[in-house]
Short mmCIF file of C-alpha atoms and ligand atoms in Angstrom, two decimals:
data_model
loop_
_atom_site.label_atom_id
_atom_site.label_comp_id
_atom_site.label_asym_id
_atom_site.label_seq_id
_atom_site.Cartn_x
_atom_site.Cartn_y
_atom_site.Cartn_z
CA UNK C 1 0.00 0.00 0.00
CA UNK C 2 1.13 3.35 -1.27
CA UNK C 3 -0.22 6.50 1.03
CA UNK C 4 0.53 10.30 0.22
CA UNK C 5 0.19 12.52 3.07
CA UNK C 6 -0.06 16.22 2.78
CA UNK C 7 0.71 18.82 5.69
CA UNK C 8 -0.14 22.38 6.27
CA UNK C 9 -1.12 23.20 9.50
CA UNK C 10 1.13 25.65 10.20
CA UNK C 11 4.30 27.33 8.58
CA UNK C 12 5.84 24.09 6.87
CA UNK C 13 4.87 22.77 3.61
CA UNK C 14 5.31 18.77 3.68
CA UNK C 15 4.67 15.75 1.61
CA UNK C 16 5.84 12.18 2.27
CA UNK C 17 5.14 8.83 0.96
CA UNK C 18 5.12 6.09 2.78
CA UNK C 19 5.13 1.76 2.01
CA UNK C 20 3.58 -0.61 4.07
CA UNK C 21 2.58 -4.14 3.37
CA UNK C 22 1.09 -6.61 5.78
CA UNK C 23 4.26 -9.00 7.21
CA UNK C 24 2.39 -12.35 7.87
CA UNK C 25 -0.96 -13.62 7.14
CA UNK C 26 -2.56 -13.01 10.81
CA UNK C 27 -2.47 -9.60 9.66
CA UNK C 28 -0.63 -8.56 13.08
CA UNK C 29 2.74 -7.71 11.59
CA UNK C 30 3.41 -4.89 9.11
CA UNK C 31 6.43 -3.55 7.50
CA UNK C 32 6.55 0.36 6.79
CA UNK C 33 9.11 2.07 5.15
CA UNK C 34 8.96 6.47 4.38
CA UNK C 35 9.71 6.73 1.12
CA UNK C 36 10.07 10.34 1.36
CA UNK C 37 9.60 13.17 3.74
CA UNK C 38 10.28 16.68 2.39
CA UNK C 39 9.91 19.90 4.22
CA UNK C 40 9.61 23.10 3.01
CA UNK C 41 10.58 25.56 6.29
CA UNK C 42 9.41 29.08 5.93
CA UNK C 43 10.83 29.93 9.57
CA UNK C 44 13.40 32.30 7.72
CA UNK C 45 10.17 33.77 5.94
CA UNK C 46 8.43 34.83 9.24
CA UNK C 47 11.38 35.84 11.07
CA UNK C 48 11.07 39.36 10.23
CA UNK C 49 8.01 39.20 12.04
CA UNK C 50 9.40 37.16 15.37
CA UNK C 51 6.43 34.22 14.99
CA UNK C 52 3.69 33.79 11.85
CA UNK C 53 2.36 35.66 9.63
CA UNK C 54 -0.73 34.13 8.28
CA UNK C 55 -1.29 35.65 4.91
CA UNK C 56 2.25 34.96 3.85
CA UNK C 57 1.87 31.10 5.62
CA UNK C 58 -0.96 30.97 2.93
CA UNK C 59 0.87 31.76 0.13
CA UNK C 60 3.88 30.22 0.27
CA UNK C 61 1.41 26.94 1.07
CA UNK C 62 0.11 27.70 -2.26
CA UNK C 63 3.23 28.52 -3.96
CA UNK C 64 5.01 25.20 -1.96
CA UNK C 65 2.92 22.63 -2.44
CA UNK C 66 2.93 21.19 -6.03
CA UNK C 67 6.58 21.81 -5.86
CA UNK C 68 6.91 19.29 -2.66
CA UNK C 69 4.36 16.85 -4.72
CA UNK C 70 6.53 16.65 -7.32
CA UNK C 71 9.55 16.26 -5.29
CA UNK C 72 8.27 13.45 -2.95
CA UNK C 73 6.79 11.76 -5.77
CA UNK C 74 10.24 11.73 -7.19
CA UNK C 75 12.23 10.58 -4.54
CA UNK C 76 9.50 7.81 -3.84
CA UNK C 77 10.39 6.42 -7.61
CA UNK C 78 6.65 7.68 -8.65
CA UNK C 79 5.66 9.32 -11.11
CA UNK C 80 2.22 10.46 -10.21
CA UNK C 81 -0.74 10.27 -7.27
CA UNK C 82 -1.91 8.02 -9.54
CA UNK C 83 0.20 5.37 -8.27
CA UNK C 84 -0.76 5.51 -4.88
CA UNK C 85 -3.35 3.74 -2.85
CA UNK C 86 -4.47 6.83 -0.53
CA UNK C 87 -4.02 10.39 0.29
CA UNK C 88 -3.61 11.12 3.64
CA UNK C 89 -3.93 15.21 5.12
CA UNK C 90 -3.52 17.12 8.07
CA UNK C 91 -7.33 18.31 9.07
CA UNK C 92 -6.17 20.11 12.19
CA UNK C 93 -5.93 21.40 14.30
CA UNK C 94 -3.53 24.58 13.40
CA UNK C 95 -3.64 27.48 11.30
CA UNK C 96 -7.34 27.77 9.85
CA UNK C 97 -5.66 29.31 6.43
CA UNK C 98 -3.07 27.26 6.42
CA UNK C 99 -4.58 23.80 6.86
CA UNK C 100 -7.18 24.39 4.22
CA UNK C 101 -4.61 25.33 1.21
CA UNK C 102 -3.07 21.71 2.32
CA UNK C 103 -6.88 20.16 2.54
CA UNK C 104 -8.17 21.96 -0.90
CA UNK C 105 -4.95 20.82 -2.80
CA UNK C 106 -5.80 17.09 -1.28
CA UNK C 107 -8.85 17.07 -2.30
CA UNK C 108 -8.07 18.28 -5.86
CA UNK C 109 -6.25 15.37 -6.04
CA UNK C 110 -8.52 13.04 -4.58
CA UNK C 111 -11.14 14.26 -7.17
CA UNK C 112 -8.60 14.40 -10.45
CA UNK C 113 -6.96 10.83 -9.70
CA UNK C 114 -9.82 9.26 -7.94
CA UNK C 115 -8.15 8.26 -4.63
CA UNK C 116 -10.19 7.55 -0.93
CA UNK C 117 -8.36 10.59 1.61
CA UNK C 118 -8.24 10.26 4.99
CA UNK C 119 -8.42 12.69 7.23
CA UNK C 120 -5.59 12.89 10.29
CA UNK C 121 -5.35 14.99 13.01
CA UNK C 122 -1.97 16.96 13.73
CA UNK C 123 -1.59 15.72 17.26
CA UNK C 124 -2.16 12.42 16.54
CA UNK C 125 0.89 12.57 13.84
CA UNK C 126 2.97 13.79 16.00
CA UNK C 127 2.59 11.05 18.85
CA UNK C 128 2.77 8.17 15.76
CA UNK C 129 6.34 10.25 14.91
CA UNK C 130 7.72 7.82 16.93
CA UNK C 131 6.90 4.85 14.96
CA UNK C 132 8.92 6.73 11.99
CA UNK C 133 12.40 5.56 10.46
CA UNK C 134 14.93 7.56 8.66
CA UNK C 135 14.09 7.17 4.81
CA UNK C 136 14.29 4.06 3.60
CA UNK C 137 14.44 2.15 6.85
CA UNK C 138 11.80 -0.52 7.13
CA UNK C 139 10.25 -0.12 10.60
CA UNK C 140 8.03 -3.34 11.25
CA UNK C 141 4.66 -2.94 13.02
CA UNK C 142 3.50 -5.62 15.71
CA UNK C 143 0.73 -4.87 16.94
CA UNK C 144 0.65 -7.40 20.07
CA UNK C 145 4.02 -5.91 20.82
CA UNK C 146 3.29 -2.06 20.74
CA UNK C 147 -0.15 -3.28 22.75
CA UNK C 148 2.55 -4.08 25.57
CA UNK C 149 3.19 0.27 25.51
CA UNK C 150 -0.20 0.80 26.06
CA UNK C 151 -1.48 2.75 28.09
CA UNK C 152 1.44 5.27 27.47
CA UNK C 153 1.71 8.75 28.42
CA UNK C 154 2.19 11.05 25.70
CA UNK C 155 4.05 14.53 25.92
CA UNK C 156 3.17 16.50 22.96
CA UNK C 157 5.23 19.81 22.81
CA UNK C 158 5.48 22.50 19.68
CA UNK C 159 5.01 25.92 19.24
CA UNK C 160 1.29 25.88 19.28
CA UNK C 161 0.43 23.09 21.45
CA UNK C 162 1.66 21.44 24.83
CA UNK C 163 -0.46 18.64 26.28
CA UNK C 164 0.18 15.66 28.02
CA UNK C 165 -2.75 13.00 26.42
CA UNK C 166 -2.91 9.52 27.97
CA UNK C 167 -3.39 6.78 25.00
CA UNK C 168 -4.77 3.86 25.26
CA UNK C 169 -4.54 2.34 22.26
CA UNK C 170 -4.60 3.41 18.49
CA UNK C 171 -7.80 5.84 18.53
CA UNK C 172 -7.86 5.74 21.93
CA UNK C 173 -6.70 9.28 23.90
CA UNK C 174 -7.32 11.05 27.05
CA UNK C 175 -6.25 14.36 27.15
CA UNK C 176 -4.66 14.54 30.86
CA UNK C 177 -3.18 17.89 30.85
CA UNK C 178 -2.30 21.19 28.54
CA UNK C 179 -1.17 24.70 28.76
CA UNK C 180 -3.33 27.32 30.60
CA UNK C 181 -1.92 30.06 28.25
CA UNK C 182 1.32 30.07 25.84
CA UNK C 183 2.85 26.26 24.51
CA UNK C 184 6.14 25.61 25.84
CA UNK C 185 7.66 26.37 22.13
CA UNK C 186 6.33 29.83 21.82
CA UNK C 187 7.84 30.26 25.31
CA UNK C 188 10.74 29.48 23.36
CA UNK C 189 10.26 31.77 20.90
CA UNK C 190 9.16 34.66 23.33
CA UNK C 191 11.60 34.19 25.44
CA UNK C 192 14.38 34.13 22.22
CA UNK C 193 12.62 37.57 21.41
CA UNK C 194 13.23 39.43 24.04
CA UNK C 195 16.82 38.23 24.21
CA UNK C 196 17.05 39.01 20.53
CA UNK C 197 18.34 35.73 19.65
CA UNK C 198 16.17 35.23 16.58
CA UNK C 199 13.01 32.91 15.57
CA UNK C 200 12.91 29.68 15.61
CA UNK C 201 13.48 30.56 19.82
CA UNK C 202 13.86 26.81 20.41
CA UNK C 203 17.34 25.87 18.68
CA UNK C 204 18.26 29.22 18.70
CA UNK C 205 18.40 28.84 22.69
CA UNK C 206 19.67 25.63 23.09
CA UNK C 207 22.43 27.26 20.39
CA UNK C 208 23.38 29.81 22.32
CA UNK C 209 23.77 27.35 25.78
CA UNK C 210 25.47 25.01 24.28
CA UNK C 211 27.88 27.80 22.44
CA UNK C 212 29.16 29.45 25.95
CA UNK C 213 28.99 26.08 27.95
CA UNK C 214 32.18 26.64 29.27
CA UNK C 215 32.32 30.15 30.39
CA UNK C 216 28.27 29.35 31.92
CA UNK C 217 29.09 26.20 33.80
CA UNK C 218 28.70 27.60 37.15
CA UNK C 219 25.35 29.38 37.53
CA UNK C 220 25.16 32.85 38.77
CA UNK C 221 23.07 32.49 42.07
CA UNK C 222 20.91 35.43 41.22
CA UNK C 223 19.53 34.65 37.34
CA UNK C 224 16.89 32.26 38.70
CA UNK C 225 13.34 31.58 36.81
CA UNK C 226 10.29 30.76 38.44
CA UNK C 227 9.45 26.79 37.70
CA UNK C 228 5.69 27.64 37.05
CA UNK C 229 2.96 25.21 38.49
CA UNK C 230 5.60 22.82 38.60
CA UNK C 231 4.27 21.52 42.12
CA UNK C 232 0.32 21.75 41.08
CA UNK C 233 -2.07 19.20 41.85
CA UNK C 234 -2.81 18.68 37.74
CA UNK C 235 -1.25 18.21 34.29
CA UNK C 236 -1.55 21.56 33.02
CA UNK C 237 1.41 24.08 32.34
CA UNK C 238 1.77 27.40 32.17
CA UNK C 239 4.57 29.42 30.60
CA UNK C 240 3.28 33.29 29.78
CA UNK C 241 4.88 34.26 32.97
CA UNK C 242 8.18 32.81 32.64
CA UNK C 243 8.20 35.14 29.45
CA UNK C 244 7.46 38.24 32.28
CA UNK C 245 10.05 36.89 34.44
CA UNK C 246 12.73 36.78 31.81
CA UNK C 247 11.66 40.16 30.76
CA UNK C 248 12.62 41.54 34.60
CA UNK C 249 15.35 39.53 34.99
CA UNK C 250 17.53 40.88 31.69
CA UNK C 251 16.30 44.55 33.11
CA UNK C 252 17.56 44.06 36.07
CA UNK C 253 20.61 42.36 35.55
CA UNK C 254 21.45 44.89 32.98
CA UNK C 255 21.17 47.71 34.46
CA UNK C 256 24.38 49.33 34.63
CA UNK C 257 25.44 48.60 30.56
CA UNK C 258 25.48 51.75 28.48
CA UNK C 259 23.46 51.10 25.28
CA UNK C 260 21.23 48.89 27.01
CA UNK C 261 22.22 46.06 24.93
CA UNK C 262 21.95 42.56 26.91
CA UNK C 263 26.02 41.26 26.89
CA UNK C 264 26.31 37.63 24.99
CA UNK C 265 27.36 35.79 28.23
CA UNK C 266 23.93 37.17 30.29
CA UNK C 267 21.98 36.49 27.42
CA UNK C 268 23.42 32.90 27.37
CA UNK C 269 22.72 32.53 30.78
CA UNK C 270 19.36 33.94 31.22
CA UNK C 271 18.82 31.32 28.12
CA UNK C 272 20.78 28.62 30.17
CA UNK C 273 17.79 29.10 32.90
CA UNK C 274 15.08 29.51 30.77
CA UNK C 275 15.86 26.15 29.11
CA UNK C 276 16.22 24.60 32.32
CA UNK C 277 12.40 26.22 34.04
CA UNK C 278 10.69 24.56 30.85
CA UNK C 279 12.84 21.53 30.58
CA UNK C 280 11.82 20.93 34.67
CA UNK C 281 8.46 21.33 34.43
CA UNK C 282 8.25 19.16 31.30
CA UNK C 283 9.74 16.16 32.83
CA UNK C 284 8.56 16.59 36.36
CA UNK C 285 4.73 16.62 34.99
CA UNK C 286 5.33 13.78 33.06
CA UNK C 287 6.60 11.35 34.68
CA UNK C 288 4.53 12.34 37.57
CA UNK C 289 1.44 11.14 35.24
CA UNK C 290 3.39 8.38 33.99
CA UNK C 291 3.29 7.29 37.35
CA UNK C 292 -0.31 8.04 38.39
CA UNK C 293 -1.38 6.34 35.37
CA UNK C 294 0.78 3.42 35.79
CA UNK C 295 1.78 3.59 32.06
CA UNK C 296 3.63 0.71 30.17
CA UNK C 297 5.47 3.98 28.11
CA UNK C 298 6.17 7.54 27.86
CA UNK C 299 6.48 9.08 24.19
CA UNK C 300 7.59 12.35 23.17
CA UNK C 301 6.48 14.51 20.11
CA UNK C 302 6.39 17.67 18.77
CA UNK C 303 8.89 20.58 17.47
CA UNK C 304 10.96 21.73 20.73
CA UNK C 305 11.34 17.00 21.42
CA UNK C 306 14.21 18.39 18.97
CA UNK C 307 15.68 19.92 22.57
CA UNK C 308 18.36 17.78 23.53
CA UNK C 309 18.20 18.92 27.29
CA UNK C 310 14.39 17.46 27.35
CA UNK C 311 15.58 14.29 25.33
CA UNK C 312 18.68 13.78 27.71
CA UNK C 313 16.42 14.20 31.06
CA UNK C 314 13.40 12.50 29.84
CA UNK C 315 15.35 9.51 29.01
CA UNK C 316 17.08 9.92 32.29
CA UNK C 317 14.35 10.27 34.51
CA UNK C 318 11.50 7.61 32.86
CA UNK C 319 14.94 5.31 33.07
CA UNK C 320 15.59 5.60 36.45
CA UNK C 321 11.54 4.99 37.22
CA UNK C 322 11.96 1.50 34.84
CA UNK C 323 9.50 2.93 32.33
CA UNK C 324 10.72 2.48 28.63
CA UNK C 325 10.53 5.66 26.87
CA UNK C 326 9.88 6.71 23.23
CA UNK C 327 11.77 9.34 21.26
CA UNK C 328 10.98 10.41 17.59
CA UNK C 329 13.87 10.80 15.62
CA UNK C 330 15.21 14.70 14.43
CA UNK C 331 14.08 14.57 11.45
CA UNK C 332 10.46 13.82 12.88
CA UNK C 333 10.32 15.99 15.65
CA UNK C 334 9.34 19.38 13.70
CA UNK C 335 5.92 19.26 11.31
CA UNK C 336 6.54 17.03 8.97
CA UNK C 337 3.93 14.83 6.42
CA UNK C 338 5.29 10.98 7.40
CA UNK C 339 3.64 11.35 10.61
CA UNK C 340 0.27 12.19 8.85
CA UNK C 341 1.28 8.92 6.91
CA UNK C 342 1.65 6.77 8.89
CA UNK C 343 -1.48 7.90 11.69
CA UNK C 344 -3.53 7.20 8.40
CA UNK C 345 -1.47 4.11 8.19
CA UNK C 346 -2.53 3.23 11.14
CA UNK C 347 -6.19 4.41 11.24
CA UNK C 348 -6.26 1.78 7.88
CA UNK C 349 -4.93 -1.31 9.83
CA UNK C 350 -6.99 -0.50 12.79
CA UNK C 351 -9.95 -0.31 10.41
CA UNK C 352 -11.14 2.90 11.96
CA UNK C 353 -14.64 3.10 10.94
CA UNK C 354 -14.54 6.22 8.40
CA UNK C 355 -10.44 6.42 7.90
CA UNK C 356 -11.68 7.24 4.31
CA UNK C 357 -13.54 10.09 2.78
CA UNK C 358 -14.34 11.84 -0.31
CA UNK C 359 -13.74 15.71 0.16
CA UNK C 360 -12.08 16.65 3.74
CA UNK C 361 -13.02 20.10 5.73
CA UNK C 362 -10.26 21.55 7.45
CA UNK C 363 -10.87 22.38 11.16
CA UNK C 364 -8.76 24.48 12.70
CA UNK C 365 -9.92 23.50 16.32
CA UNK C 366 -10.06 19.48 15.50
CA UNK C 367 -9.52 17.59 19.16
CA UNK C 368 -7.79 14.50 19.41
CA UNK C 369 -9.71 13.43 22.11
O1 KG4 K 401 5.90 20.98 15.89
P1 KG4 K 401 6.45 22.25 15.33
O2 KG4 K 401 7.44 22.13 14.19
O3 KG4 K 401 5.30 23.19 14.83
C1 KG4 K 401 4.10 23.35 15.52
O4 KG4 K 401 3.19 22.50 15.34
O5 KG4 K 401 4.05 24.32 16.29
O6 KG4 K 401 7.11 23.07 16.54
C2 KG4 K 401 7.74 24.31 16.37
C3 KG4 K 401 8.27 24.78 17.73
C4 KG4 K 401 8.82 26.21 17.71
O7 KG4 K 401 8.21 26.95 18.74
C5 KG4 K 401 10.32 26.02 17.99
O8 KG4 K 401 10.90 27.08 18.73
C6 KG4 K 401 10.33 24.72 18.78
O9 KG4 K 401 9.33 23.92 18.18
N1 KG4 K 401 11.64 24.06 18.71
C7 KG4 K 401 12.45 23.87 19.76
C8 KG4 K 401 13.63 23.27 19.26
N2 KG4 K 401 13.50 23.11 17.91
C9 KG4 K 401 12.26 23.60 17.59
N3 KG4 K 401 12.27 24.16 21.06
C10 KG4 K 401 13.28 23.86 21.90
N4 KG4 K 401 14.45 23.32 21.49
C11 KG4 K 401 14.68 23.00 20.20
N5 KG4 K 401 15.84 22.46 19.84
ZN1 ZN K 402 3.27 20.41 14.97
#
């Protein structure tokens, strides 16, 4: 089975193809393999603006995707949708403009080559990230064995969205816990503004801590960030005041330079601090679920999983509690249109009961659960 997947929900334009074929005849193992997985980033686009700017997400969409059609299709060894089985596309949630250029352009193709679409959410992508390869890996699918991860506790984390959602099986998700205000990668991104280290905030951060390592080692006693509702009774986060602390903190510990201009080695270690405030209260609230839930595994998703410092103590702590843990590789952890593959993958094997459709409606506000 051949399955194009489309995604647009946000300021990447994406198109993968992805293989699978059934393993045995039980129907319990399957062999997937992505094809390919292109991405094409406008971060460098919105920039200039410090975060999106819808209008121009729309166009390039527009402008992006027949060009990453024909370049997936390509490097798949196809030479049109007609040779594929499905079409698989992100229906939210996201960007209202952006997910329906990526949901009108599927189902122009759905209509012109006469393919079944199926409709994925964007959170449920990103948790199935981790059942991705590198290109042209074979991953094999049991699904007795993954049945032994279930339940698992989920940490999704980008720049829109930060929720920890408690699955239970394919289809099957509890949303446990989310942010009361800003996702932990636009405090990323905020917090990289107002330290003028540039957008994307996430890698630019972890860039600038990992650059002046050395000369940061030992942490000045005073540049401390609040760990917020790191010690509350519930799974929800919140990181606009962290944002407002950072803010006070670089005024205040600037105060006596000239031109006002934050000094690279404060600026690394205000961004040293920061990265440490999100990266606690990430890994504390999970694994305290993890463990109220008695889950059999712990996966992480989403852009800022790319953050080696929440990779590293994830892995660390969920090891030291004996829980096995489940980490998407790089290439998977920003938007990217596998992941819609192979949830619809998935969806198909699972034999959800409308996986396919004829004409999808984006919605920006789609729930998972
Ligand atoms: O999943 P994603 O590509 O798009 C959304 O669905 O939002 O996530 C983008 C977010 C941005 O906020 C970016 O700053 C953050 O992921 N990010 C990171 C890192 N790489 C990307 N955050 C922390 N550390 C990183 N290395
Ligand atoms: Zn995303």
């Amino acid at each position: 089975m051949l399955i194009l997947a489309i995604e647009t929900s946000c300021d990447d334009t994406c198109a993968a193809v992805i293989k699978t074929e059934e393993a045995d005849s039980n129907k319990t193992d399957f062999n997937s393999v992505v094809l390919s997985s292109i991405v094409s980033s406008q971060a460098k686009k919105h920039a200039q603006y410090g975060g999106i700017y819808p209008s121009l997400a729309a166009r390039e969409h527009e402008k992006n995707l027949p060009k990453v059609l024909k370049i997936a299709l390509k490097e798949a060894g196809l030479k049109s949708p007609s040779d594929v089985d499905y079409i698989a596309v992100t229906k939210g949630p996201g960007l209202a403009v952006s997910l329906w250029k990526g949901v009108n352009f599927a189902n122009q193709l759905s209509e012109v080559y006469n393919k079944p679409l199926i409709p994925v959410n964007h959170m449920e992508g990103h948790i199935l990230s981790n059942w991705l390869k590198p290109v042209g890996i074979n991953k094999k699918i049991n699904k007795k064995e993954n049945a032994q991860f279930f339940p698992s506790v989920c940490l999704v984390v980008s720049g829109g969205h930060t929720e920890l959602i408690l699955m239970k099986d394919y289809g099957k998700y509890e949303l446990i816990g989310k942010t009361r205000d800003d996702a932990a990668g636009e405090a990323f991104d905020k917090i990289s503004r107002i330290l003028d280290l540039g957008y994307p905030g996430g890698p630019a951060i972890s860039n600038i801590v990992e650059k002046q390592s050395s000369k940061i080692k030992n942490k000045k006693p005073d540049i401390k960030l609040p760990r917020p509702m790191i010690n509350s009774k519930d799974f929800d986060f919140s990181f606009s005041g962290l944002k407002t602390a950072v803010l006070y903190l670089a005024k205040g510990q600037n105060q006596n330079s000239k031109n006002k201009k934050i000094p690279i080695l404060l600026k690394a270690q205000i961004a040293a601090e920061a990265q440490d405030a999100i990266v606690d209260v990430l890994v504390s609230k999970t694994i305290r679920a993890a463990k109220k839930y008695k889950v059999k595994s712990i996966m992480l998703s989403g852009g800022v999983s790319a953050n080696k410092l929440l990779r590293e103590k994830l892995v660390m702590e969920s090891n030291k509690e004996k829980i096995p843990v489940f980490i998407p590789e790089l290439e998977y952890t920003m938007d990217n249109a596998a992941m819609i593959g192979i949830a619809a993958y998935i969806k198909v094997i699972n034999r959800d009961k409308e996986p396919k459709q004829k004409e999808v409606e984006a919605n920006a506000n789609w729930e998972l659960v």
